XYZ file of C-alpha atoms in Angstrom:
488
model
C 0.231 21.090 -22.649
C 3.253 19.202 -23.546
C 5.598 18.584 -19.971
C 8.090 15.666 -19.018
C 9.779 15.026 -16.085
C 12.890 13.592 -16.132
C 14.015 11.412 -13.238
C 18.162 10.881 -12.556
C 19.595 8.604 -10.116
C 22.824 9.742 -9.457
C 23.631 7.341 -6.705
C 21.891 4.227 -7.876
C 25.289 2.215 -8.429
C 25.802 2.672 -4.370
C 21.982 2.603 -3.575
C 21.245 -1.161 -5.114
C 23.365 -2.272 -2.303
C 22.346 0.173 0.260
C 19.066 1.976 -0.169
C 18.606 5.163 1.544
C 16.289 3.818 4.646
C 18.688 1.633 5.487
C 21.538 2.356 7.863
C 24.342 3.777 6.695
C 27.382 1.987 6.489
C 30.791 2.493 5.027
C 30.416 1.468 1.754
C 32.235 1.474 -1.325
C 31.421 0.158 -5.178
C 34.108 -0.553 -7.468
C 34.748 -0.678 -11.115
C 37.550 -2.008 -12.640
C 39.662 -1.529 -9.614
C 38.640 2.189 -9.042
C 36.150 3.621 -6.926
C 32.972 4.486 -8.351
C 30.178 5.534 -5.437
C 30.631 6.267 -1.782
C 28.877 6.750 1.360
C 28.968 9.102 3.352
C 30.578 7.581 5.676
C 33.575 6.231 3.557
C 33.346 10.122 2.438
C 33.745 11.481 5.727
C 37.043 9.057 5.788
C 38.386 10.150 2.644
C 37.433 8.027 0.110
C 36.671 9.786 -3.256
C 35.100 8.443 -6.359
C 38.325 8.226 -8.997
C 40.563 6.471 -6.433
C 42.178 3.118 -6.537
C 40.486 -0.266 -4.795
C 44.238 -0.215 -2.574
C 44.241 3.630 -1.608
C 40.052 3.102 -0.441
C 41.206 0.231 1.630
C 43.835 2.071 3.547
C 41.385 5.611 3.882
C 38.768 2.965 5.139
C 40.156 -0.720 5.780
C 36.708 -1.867 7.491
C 34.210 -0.252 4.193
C 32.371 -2.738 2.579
C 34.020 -3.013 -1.230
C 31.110 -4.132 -3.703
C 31.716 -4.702 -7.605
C 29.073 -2.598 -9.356
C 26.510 -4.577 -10.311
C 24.945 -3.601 -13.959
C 21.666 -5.915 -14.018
C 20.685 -5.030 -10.256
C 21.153 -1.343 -11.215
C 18.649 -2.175 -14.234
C 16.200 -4.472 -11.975
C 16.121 -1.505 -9.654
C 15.374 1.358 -12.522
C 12.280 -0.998 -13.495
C 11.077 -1.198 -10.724
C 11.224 2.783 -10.237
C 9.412 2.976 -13.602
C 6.961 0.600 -12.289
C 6.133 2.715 -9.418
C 6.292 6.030 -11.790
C 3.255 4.354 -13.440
C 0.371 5.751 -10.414
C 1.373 9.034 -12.228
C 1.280 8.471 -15.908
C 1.027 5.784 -18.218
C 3.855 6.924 -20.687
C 7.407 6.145 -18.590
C 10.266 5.416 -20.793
C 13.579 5.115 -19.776
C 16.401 7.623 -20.836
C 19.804 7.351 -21.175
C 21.881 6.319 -18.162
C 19.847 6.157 -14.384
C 17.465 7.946 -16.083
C 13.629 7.590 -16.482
C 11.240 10.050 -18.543
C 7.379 10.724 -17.683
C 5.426 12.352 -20.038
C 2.986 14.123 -17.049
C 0.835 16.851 -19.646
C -2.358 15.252 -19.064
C -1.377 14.255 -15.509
C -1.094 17.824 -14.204
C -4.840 18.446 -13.440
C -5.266 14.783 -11.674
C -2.371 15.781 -9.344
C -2.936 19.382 -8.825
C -0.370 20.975 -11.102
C 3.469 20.296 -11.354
C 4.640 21.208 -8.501
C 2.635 19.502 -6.161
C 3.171 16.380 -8.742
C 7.160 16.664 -7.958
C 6.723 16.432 -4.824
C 5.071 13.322 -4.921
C 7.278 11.886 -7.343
C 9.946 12.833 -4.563
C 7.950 11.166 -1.856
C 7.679 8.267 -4.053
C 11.157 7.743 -5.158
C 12.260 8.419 -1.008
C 9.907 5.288 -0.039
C 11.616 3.474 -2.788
C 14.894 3.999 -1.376
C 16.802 5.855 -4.034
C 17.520 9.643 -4.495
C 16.292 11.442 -7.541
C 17.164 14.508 -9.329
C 13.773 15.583 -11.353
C 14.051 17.836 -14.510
C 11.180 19.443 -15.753
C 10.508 20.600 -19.550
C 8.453 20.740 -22.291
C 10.632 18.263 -24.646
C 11.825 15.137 -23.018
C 16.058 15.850 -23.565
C 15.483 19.232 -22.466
C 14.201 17.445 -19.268
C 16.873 15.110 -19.396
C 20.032 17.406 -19.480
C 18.446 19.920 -16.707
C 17.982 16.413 -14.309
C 21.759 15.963 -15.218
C 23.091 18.978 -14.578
C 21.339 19.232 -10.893
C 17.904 19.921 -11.769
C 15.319 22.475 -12.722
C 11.944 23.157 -14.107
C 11.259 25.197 -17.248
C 7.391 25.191 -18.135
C 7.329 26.989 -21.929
C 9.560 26.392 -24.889
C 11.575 29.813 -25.307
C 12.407 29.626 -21.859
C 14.089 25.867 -22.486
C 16.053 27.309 -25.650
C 17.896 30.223 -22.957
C 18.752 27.766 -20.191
C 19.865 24.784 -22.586
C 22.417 27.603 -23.885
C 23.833 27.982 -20.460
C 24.509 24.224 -19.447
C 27.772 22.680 -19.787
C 28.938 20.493 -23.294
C 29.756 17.825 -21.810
C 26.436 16.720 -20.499
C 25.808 15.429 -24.190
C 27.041 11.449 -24.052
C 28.420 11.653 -27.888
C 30.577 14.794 -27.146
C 32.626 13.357 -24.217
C 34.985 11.639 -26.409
C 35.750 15.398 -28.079
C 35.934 16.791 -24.960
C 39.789 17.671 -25.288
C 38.874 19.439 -28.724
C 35.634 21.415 -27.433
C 37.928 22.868 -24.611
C 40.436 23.839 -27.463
C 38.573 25.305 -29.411
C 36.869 27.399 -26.287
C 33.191 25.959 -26.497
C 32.117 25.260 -22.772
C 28.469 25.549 -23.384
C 25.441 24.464 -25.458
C 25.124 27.668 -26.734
C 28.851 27.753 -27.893
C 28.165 24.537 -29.380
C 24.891 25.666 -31.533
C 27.244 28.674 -32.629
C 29.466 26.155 -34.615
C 28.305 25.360 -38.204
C 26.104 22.186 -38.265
C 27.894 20.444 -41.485
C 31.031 20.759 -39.748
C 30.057 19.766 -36.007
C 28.328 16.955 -38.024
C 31.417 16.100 -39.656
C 33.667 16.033 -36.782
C 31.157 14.499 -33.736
C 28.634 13.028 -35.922
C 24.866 13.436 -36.833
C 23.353 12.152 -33.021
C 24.549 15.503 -31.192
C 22.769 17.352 -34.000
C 19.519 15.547 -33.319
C 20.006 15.572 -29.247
C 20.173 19.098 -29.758
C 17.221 19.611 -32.114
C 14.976 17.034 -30.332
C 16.063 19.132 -27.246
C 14.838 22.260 -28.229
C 11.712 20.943 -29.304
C 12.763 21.457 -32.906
C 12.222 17.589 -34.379
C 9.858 14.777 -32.523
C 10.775 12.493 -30.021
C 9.968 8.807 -30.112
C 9.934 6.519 -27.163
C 9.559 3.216 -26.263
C 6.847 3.168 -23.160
C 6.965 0.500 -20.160
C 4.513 -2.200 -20.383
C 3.343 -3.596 -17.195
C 3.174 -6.994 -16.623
C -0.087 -9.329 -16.719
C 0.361 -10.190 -12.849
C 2.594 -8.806 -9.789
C 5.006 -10.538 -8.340
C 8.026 -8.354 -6.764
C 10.880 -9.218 -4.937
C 13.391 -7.475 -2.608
C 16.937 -9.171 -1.672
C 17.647 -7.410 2.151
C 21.393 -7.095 2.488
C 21.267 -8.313 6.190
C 19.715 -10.900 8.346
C 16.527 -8.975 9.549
C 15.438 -10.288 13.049
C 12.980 -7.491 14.160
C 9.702 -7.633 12.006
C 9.276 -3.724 12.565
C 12.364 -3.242 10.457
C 10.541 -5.222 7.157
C 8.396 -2.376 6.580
C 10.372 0.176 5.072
C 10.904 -2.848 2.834
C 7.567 -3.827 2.608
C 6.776 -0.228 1.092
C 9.081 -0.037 -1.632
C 7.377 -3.572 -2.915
C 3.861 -1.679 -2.214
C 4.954 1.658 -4.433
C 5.475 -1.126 -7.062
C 2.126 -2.594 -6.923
C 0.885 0.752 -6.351
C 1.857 1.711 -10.619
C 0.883 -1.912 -11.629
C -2.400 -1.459 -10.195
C -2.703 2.158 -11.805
C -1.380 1.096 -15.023
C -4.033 -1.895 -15.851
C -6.480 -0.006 -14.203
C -7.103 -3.038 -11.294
C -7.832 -2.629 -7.553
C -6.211 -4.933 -5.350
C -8.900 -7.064 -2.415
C -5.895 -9.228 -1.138
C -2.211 -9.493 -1.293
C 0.819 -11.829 0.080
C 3.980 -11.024 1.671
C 6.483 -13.776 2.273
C 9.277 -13.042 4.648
C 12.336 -15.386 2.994
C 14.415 -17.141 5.286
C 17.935 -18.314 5.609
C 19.037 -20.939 2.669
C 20.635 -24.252 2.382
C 21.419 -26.673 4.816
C 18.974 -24.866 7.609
C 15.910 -23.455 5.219
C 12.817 -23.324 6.738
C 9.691 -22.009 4.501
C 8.917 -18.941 3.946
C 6.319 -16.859 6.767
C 3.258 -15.615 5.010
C 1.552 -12.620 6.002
C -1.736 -11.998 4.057
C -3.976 -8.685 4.234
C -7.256 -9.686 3.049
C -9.540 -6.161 2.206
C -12.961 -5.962 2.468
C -13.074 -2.747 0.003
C -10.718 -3.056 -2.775
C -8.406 -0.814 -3.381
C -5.563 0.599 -5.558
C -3.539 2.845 -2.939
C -1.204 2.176 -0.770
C -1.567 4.144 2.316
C -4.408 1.580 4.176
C -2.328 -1.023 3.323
C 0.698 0.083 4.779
C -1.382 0.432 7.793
C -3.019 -2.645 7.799
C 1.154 -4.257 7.015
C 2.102 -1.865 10.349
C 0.073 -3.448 12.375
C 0.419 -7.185 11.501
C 3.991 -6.952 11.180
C 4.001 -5.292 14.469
C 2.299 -8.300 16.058
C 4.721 -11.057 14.282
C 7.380 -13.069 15.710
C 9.654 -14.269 13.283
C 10.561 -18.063 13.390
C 14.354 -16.737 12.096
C 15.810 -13.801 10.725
C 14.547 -12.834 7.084
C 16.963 -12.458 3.872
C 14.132 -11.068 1.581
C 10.594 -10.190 0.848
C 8.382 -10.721 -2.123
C 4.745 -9.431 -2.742
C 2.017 -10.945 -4.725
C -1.103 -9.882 -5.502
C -2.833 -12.747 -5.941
C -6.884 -11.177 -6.321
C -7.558 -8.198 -8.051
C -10.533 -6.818 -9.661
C -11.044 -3.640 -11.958
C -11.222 -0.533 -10.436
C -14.325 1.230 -9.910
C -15.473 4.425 -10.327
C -15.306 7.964 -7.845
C -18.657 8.192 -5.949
C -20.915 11.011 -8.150
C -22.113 12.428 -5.213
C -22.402 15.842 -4.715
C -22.713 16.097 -0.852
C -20.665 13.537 1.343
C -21.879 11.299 3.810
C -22.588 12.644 7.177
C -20.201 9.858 9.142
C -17.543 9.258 5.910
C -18.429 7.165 3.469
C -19.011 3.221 3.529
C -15.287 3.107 2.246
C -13.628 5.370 4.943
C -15.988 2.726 7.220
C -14.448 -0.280 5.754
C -10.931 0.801 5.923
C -11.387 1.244 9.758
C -13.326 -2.091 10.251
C -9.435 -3.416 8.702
C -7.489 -1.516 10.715
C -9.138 -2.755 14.459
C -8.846 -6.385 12.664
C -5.473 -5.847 12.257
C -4.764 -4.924 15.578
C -7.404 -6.601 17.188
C -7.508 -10.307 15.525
C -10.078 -11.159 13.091
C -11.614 -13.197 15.892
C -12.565 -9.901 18.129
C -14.248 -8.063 15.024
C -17.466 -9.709 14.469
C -20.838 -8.791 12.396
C -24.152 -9.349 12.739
C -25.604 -11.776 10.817
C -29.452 -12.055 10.926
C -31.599 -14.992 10.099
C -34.784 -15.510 9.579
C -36.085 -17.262 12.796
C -38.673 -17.001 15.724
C -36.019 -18.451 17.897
C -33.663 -15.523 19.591
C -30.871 -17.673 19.946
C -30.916 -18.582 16.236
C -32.565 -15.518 14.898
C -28.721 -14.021 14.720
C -25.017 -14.891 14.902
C -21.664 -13.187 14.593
C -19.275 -13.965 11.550
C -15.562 -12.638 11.325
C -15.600 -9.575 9.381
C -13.932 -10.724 6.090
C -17.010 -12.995 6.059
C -19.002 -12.111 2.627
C -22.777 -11.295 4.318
C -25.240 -12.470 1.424
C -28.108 -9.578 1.240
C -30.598 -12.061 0.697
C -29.780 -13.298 4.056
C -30.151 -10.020 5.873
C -33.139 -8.948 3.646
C -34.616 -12.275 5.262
C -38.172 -11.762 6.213
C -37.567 -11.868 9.719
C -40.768 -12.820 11.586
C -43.262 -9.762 12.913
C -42.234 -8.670 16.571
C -45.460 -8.380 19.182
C -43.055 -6.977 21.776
C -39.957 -4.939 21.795
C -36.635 -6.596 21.916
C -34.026 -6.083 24.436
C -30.889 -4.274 23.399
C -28.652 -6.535 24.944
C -29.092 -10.287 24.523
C -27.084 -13.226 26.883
C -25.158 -15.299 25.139
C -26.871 -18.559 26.862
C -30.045 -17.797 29.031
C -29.623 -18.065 32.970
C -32.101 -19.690 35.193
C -33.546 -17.292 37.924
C -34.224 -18.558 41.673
C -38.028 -18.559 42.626
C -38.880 -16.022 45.859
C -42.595 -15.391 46.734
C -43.558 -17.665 43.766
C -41.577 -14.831 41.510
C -38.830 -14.818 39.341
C -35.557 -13.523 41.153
C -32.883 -11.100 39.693
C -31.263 -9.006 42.231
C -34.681 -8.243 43.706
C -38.601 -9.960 42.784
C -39.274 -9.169 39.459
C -42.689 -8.167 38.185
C -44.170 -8.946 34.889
C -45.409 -5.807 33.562
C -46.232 -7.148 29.910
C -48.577 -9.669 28.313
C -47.363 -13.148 27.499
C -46.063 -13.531 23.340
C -45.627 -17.002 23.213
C -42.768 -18.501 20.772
C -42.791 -22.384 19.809
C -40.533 -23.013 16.663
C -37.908 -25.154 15.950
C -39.774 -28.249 15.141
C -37.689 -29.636 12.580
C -34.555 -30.413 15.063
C -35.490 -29.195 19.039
C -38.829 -27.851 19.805
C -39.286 -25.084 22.330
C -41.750 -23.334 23.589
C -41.898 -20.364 25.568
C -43.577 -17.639 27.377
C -41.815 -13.852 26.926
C -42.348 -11.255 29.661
C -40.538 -7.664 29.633
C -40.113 -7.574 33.744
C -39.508 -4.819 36.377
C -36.850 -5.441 39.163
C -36.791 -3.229 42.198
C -34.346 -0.683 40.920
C -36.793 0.255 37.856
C -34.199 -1.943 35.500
C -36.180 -3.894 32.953
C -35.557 -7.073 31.571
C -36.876 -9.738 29.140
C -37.576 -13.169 30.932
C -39.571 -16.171 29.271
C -41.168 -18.892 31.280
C -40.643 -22.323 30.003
C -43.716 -24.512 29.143
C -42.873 -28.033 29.499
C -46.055 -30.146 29.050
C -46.847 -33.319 31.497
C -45.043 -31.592 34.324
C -46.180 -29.133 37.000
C -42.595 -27.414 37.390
C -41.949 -23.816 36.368
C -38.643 -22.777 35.125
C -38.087 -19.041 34.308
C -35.035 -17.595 32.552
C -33.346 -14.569 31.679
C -32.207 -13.707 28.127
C -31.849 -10.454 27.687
C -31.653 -6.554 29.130
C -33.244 -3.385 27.959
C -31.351 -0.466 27.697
């Protein structure tokens, strides 16, 4: 099934400067000394696009006047197309604020084309921007149903009716006959298509004949497809002096969306990425703050990482107010398969697992979130240790073969042993404690501090057990007992 969805930006001149998550302010863009885009603000003050620069500034003498700016507009349509690439690999870009995804063999991935508009929306909201999506089986059909407010048409003979209803001058080449077409009384498409072709062709030229044709699905379209680039770097100019590192996240997703299509597009999951938090320039520059997310399961979507970003950026102080942001993906690695199993895990799976292990190190500290890491020793002390979690485990370390066990273990181990106080020629722990074991006797540890010891499992008075050793020290007559662990 052939579909496209086109993708307008009506307000992208106005939104480059002010995005829609931002505040609003009383803005203004001008071109060539007339007004262009407004706010809503400078709306609700009067100011209309058409107007002069002087009659804006007395509706709104305190708006904010910016000169359009073509290449930012262009930066920012890329980088919409960039995100547009989680969706489908074919994005080209039409003619004006315009972008158009080919989505027929996207539809089943996404759960058909509504639900894939809707994420498309969500996308292009987190980006900043506001869309108008047209939906068609031929790419310009798409195109001149986003212009003319949007709409979604699904089969071809539908298409042909509601192109005849739209309005002539949504076609670029005919709005320099505009004056003529109202003469002559044709308002409409399907007035125009009632004209003879040799002599619309004459008078407007052979590109509205093949707009029209390619938009009725009559002659194939050719595009020219976005090509990722070989590594991600994206960057984000804030226009203000951030000083609250909460308020970097709505930026911090739009950079994310970005990476989000990159990844999709080469096919790559992402195990750690870079934010840098620019500073003020010049004379008092300081370097830029880096805030790394380091994953333990790779990854190519965004939603645990803008979790993991929440809760680091929520923890931040900022050594001075930030200008812009740029994200880098520094380590990536190809993106592996969906699990082919046909019942899931009782629990979640190891990946649902790992992505909370991240989150309580984000919030936490990587310092608070330990592992176990086992090692092959008679020794209790040495037998295991705790690494941070990021910490790569080899599995021919924890496959050790740890030594055979003669008595249980306690559940809880001390992290240094204490020395008990002697009562009645017993070991004292709150009360006399009774051995109610055999001795297993450990001596290891030759090769840097021998030690040898006596293990008990003992009983106090309130039924708690414990595990006690009693030190052997030859050539003396003293003995020292110790605690090192408890039994659940």
């Amino acid at each position: 099934m052939r579909l496209w969805i086109a993708l307008y930006l009506p307000r992208l001149p106005l939104e480059v400067f002010c995005p829609n998550w931002s505040a609003d302010q009383c803005s203004v863009v001008i071109e060539q000394e007339g007004v262009l885009a407004v706010s809503r603000l400078a709306q609700q003050m009067g100011v209309r696009p058409g107007m002069r620069r002087s009659g804006a500034l007395m509706l709104a003498p305190e708006a904010q006047m910016h000169e359009r700016a073509p290449q930012q507009e262009q930066e920012a349509l890329h980088a919409v197309a960039l995100a547009m690439l989680q969706y489908t690999p074919q994005v080209a870009q039409g003619e004006g604020a315009a972008l158009l995804l080919d989505v027929g063999a996207s539809l089943r991935l996404f759960g058909g084309i509504r639900r894939l508009c809707r994420l498309v929306r969500d996308n292009l909201q987190k980006l900043g921007f506001t869309g108008v999506l047209g939906v068609a089986p031929t790419a310009r059909g798409a195109w001149l149903l986003a212009r003319n407010g949007g709409g979604r048409t699904l089969k071809l003979d539908s298409l042909q009716r509601e192109l005849q209803c739209l309005p002539v001058g949504l076609l670029t080449p005919l709005q320099r006959h505009q004056r003529w077409l109202d003469g002559i009384g044709c308002l409409s498409i399907g007035d125009l298509l009632r004209l003879p072709r040799p002599g619309l062709q004459r008078r407007c030229g052979s590109e509205v004949l093949e707009m029209l044709d390619a938009a009725q699905g009559l002659v194939p379209e050719l595009h020219e497809w976005l090509a990722a680039p070989h590594s991600f770097k994206a960057k984000l100019e804030l226009f203000g002096r951030i000083e609250n590192a909460d308020l970097l996240l709505a930026g911090a997703i739009r950079l994310l969306q970005q990476m989000t299509g990159w990844l999709c597009a080469h096919q790559f999951a992402v195990v750690r990425i870079r934010l840098l938090l620019e500073h003020e320039r010049g004379r008092e520059a300081c370097p830029p703050t880096p805030v790394e997310v380091v994953l333990a399961e790779a990854t190519w979507r965004d939603e645990h990482i803008i979790r993991l970003l929440k809760e680091r950026l929520g923890k931040l102080e900022l050594v001075a107010p930030v200008i812009g942001l740029v994200l880098e993906a520094p380590e990536v690695e190809p993106m592996a398969p969906l699990s082919d199993s046909l019942f899931p895990e009782p629990g979640g799976s190891p990946q649902d697992r790992q992505r909370l292990f991240e989150v309580l190190v984000a919030r936490l500290g990587a310092e608070n979130v330990l592992q176990a890491y086992p090692k092959a020793d008679h020794r209790p002390e040495v037998a295991n240790r705790w690494v941070p979690l990021h910490e790569k485990v080899r599995p021919a370390d924890v496959t050790a073969q740890l030594p055979p066990r003669a008595l249980p273990r306690p559940a809880f181990m001390l992290p240094k042993p204490i020395q008990l106080l002697m009562r009645d020629h017993r070991p004292f722990y709150g009360s006399c404690l009774r051995m109610v074991s055999t001795a297993e006797r450990i001596e290891a540890g030759w090769w840097s501090e021998t030690q040898s010891r006596d293990y008990f499992i003992a009983e106090g008075e309130d039924n708690a057990y414990y595990w006690v050793y009693r030190e052997r020290t030859p050539g003396t007559e003293e003995t020292r007992w110790y605690l090192q662990g408890l039994f659940a």
